[in-house]
Coordinates of C-alpha atoms and ligand atoms in Angstrom, one line a residue:
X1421 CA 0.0 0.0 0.0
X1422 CA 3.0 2.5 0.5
X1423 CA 4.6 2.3 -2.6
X1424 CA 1.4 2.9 -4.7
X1425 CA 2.4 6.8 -4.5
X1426 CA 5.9 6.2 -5.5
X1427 CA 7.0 5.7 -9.0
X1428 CA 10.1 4.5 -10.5
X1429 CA 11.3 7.3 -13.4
X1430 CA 14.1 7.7 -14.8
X1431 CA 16.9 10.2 -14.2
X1432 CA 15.9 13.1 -16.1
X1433 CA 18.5 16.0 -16.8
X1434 CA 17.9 19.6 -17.7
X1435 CA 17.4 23.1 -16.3
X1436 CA 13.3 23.0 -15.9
X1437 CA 12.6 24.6 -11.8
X1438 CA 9.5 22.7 -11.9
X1439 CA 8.4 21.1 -8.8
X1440 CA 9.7 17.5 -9.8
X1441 CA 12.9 18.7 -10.5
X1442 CA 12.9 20.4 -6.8
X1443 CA 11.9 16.6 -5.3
X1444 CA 14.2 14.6 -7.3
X1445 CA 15.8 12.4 -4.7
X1446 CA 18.9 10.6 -5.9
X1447 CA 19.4 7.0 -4.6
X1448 CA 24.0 7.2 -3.6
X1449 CA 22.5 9.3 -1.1
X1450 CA 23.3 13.0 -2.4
X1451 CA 20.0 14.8 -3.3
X1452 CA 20.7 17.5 -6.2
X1453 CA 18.0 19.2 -8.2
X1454 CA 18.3 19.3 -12.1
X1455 CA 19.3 22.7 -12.3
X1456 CA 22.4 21.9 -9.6
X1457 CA 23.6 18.7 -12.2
X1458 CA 26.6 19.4 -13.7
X1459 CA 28.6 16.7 -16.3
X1460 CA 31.6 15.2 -14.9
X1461 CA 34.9 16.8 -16.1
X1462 CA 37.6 15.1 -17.5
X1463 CA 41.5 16.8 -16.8
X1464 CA 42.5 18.8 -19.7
X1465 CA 45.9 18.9 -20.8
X1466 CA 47.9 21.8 -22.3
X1467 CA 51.1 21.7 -24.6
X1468 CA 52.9 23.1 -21.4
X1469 CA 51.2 21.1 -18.9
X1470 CA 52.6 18.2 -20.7
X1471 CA 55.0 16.1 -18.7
X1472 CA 55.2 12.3 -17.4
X1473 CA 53.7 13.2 -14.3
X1474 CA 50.8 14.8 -15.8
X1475 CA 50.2 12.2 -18.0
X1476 CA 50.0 9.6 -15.6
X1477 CA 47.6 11.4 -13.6
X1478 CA 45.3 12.0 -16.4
X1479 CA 45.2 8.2 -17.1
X1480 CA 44.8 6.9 -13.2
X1481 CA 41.9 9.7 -12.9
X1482 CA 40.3 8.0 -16.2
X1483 CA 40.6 4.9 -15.8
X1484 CA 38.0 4.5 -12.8
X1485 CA 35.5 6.3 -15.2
X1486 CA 36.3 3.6 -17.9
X1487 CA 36.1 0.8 -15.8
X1488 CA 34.1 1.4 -12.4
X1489 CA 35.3 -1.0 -9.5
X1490 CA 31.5 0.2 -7.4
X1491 CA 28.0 -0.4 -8.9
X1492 CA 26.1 2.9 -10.5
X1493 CA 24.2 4.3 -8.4
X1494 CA 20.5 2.8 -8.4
X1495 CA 17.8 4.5 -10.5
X1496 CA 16.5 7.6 -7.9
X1497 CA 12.9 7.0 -6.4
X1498 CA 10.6 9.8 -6.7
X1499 CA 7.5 10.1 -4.1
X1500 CA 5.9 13.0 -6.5
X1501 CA 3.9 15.4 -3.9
X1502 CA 3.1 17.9 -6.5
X1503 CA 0.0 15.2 -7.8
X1504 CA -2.7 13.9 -5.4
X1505 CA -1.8 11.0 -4.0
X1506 CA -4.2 8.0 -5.0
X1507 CA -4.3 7.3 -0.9
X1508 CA -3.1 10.0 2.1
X1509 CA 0.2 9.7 2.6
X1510 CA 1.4 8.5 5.7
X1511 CA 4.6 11.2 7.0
X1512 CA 6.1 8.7 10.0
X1513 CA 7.5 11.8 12.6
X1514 CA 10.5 10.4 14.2
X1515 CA 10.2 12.6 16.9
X1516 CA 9.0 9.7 18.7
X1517 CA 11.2 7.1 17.7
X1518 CA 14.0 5.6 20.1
X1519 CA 17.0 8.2 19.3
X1520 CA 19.5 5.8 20.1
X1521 CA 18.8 3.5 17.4
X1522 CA 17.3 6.1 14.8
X1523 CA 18.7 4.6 12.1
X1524 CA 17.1 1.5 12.1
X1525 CA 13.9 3.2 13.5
X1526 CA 14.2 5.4 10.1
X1527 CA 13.8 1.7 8.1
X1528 CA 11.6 -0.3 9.9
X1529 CA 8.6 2.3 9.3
X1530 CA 10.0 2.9 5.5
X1531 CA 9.9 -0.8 5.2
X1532 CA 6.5 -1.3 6.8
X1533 CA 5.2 1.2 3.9
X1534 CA 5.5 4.8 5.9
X1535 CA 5.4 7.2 2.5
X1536 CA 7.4 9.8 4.4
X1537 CA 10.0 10.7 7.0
X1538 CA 9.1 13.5 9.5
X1539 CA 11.8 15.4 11.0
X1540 CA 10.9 18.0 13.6
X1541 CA 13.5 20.9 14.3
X1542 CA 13.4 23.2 17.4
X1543 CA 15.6 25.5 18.2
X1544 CA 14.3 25.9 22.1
X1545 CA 12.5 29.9 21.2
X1546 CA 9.8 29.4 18.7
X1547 CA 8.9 26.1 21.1
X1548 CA 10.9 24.8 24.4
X1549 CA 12.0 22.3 23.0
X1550 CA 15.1 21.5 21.2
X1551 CA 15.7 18.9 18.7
X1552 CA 17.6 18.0 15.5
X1553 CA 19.3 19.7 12.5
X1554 CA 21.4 19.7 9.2
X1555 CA 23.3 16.5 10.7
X1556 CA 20.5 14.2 12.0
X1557 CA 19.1 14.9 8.2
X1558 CA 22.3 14.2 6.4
X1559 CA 22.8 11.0 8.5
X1560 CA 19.4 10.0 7.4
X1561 CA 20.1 10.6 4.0
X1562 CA 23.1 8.6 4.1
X1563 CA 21.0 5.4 5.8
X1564 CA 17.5 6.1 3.8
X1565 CA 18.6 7.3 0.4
X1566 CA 15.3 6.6 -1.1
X1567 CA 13.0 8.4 1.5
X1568 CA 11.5 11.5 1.0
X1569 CA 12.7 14.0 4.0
X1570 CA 9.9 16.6 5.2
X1571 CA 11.3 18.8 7.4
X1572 CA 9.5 20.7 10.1
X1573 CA 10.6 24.1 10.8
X1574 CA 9.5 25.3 14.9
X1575 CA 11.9 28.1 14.5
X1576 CA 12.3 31.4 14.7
X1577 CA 14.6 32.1 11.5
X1578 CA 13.9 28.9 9.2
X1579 CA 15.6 31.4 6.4
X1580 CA 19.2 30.5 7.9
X1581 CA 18.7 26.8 7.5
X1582 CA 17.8 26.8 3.8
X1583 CA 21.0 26.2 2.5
X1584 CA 22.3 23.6 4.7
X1585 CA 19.5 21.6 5.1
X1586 CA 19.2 21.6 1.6
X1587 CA 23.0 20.0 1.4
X1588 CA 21.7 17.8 4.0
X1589 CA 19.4 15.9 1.8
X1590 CA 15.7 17.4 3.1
X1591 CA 13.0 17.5 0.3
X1592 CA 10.4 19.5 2.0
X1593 CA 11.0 22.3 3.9
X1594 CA 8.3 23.7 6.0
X1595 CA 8.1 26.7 7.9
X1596 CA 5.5 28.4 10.4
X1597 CA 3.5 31.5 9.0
X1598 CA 4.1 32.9 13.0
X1599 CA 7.2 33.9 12.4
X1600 CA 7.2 35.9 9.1
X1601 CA 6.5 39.2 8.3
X1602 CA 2.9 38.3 7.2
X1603 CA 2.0 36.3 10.3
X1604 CA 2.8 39.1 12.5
X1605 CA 6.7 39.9 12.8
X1606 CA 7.1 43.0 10.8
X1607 CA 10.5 43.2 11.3
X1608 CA 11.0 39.6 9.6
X1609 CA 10.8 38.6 6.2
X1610 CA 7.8 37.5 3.8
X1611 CA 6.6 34.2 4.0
X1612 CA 6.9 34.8 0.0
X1613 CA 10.4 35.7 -0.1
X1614 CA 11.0 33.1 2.0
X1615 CA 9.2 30.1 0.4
X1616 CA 10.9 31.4 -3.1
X1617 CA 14.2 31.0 -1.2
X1618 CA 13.6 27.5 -0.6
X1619 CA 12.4 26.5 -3.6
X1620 CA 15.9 28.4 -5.0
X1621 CA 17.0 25.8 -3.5
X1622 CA 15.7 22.6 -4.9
X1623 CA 13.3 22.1 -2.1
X1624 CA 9.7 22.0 -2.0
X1625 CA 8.1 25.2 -0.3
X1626 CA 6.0 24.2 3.0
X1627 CA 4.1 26.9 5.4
X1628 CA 2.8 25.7 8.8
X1629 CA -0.1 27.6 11.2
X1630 CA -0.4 27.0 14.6
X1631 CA -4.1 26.0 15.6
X1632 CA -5.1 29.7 16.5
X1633 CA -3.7 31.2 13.4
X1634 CA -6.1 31.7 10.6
X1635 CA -5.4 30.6 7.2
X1636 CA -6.4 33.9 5.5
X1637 CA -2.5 34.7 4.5
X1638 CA -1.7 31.3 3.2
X1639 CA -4.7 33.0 0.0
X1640 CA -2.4 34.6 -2.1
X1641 CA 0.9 32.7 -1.8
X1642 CA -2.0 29.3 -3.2
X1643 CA -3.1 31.5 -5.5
X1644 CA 0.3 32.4 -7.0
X1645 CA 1.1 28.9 -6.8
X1646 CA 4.0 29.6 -4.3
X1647 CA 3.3 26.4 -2.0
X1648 CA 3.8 23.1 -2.3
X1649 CA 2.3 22.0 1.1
X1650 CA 0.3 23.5 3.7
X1651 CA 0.6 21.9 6.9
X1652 CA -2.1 22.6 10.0
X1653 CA -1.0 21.7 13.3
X1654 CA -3.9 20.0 15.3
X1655 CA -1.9 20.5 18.4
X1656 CA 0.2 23.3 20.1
X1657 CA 3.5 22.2 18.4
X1658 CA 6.6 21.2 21.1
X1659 CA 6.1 17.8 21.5
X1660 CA 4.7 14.7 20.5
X1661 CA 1.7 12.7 22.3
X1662 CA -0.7 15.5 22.5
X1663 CA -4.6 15.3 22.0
X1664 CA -6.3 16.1 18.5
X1665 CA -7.6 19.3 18.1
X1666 CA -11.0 19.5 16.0
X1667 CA -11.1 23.2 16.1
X1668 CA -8.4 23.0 13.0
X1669 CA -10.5 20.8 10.8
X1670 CA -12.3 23.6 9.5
X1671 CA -9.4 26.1 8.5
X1672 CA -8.2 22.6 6.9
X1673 CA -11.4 22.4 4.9
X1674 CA -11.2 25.9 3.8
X1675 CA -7.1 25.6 2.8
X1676 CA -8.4 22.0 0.5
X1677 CA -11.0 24.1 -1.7
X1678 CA -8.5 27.2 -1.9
X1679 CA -5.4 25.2 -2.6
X1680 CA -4.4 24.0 -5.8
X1681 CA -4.5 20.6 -6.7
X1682 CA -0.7 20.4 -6.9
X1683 CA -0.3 21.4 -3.2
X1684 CA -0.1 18.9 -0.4
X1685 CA -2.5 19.7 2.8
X1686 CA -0.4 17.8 5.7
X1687 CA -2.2 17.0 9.4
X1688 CA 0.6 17.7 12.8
X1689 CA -0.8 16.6 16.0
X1690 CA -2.6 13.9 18.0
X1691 CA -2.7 11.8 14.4
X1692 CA -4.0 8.6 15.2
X1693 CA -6.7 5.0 14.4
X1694 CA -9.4 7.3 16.3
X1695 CA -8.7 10.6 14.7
X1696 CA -7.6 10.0 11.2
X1697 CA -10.8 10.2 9.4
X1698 CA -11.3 13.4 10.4
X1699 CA -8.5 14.7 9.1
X1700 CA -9.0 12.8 5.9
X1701 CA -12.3 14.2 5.5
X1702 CA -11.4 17.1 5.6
X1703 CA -9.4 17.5 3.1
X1704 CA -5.5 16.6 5.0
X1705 CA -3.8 13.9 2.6
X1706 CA -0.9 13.9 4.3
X1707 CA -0.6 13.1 7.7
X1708 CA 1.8 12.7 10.5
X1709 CA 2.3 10.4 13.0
X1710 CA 4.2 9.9 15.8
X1711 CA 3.3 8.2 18.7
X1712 CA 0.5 6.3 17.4
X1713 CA 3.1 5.0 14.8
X1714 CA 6.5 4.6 17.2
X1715 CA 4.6 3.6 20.0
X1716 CA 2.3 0.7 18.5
X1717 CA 3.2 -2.9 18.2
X1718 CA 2.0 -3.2 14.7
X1719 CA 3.5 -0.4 13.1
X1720 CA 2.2 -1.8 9.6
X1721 CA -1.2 -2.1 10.7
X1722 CA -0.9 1.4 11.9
X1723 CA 0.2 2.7 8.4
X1724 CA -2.1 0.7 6.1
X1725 CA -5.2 2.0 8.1
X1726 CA -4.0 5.7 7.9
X1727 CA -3.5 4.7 4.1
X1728 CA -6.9 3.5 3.5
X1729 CA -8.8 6.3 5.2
X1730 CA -10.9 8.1 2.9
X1731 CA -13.0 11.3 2.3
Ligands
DX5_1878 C1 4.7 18.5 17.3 C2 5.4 17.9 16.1 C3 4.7 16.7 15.6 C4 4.7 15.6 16.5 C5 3.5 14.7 16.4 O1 5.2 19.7 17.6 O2 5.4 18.8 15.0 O3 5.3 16.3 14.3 O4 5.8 14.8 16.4 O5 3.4 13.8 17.4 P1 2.1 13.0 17.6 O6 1.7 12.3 16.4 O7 2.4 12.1 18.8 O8 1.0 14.0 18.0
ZN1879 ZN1 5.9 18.2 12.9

């Protein structure tokens, strides 16, 4: 049931910024977009370069590219978010998995069909907490080449982690409305000039409201096309384990008919077998999941009813 939403291309080169460039996830565990591939260069030798030295350097750094002693890297796997998914995608939060093994926590739920990996980052001031960065992600990359990493933003400047966390391997980038210039914050940045920084970067664009903040300024960055997910938190964000909050289901109901087809609406909080419907009903076809995922015995079970809840 989780691989229905993920499809097998193959690599595809070119300069195109569309949104399947910016989620192109390459399998040897690097993540680049199309515009960032660049063909490999051979040395170049000159008439005055030209000495034995040179020359046998030129044919021990061509040689591996004539013969390689490693297999090519496997064909990339592509989770494409910018369709709707034929089922809601389950995004597994590892914010409650057991840190000291998160590795293998990472597989088991990719294995047992979770369509996403969750990553939550606090930076202890836009919540209390304080969680993970750039090198949790890149070490996930490295482990789970072929998962698709949407990263949760609870901070106060998500603009200074665009270029590293990109590097690092995230795919989605997500970032709370609170803390821009149009939530609130005059003094910050747009939530436009932000979200066209991160899709600069080969990233898809994500924006996050708290359960009190209305939906009204996420309008016109839907209507200009500008996000590739909306995410509504259904709990006060922080922590994992929380209660559901139904107040959000309608803002979530009115971001579904105002969003384009081509943008994700993604579910944070109190996700679980008892509340799920809701949220599918209203329109979330993403959801997350943490301790009613980490915490169960049947983690499958878990996923494949999330999977099969419908609106
Ligand atoms: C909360 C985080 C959530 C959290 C969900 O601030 O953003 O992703 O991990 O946890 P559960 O599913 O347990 O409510
Ligand atoms: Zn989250």
């Amino acid at each position: 049931m989780g691989n229905t939403a993920v499809s097998r291309r193959p690599p595809v080169f070119g300069c195109r910024t569309d949104a399947y460039s910016r989620a192109r996830l390459v399998a040897d565990g690097s993540y680049t977009s199309r515009r960032q591939a660049t063909p490999p260069t051979l040395p170049t030798l000159t008439k005055t370069s030209i000495t034995p030295v040179s020359i046998a350097y030129a044919i021990a750094s061509i040689i591996p590219r004539i013969f390689p002693t490693t297999a090519p890297p496997k064909e990339p796997l592509v989770l494409d978010l910018t369709q709707p998914p034929s089922h809601p995608l389950v995004a597994a939060s590892i914010l409650s998995a057991d840190f000291g093994t998160m590795a293998d926590e990472c597989r088991d739920v990719l294995d047992k069909g979770a369509d996403l990996l969750h990553i939550d980052v606090m930076d202890g001031h836009f919540v209390g907490n304080l969680t993970m960065g750039q090198d949790m992600i890149a070490g996930i990359r490295r482990h789970c080449p072929d998962a698709c990493l949407d990263v949760h933003l609870m901070v106060e400047r998500p603009e200074d982690y665009i270029g590293s966390f990109a590097k690092a391997g995230a795919n989605v980038f997500s970032f709370h409305l609170e803390v821009c210039h149009d939530g609130g914050r005059t003094t910050r940045p747009t939530a436009e000039s932000i979200a066209k920084q991160v899709r600069d970067s080969g990233m898809l664009a994500g924006m996050v409201i708290n359960p009190p903040t209305r939906p009204d300024a996420l309008g016109p960055l839907l209507d200009a096309g500008l996000l590739d997910l909306a995410l509504v938190m259904s709990v006060n964000p922080g922590r994992s384990g929380q209660s559901f909050m139904p107040e959000v289901l309608e803002k979530t109901r009115w971001l579904r008919d105002r969003a384009p087809a081509s943008t994700r609406v993604e579910m944070d909080g109190g996700v679980n077998l008892n509340t799920v419907d809701q949220a599918v009903a209203a329109g979330a076809d993403v959801l997350v999941t943490a301790s009613a995922l980490f915490g169960s015995d049947d983690r499958r079970a878990v996923i494949e009813a999330m999977q099969n809840a419908r609106r």
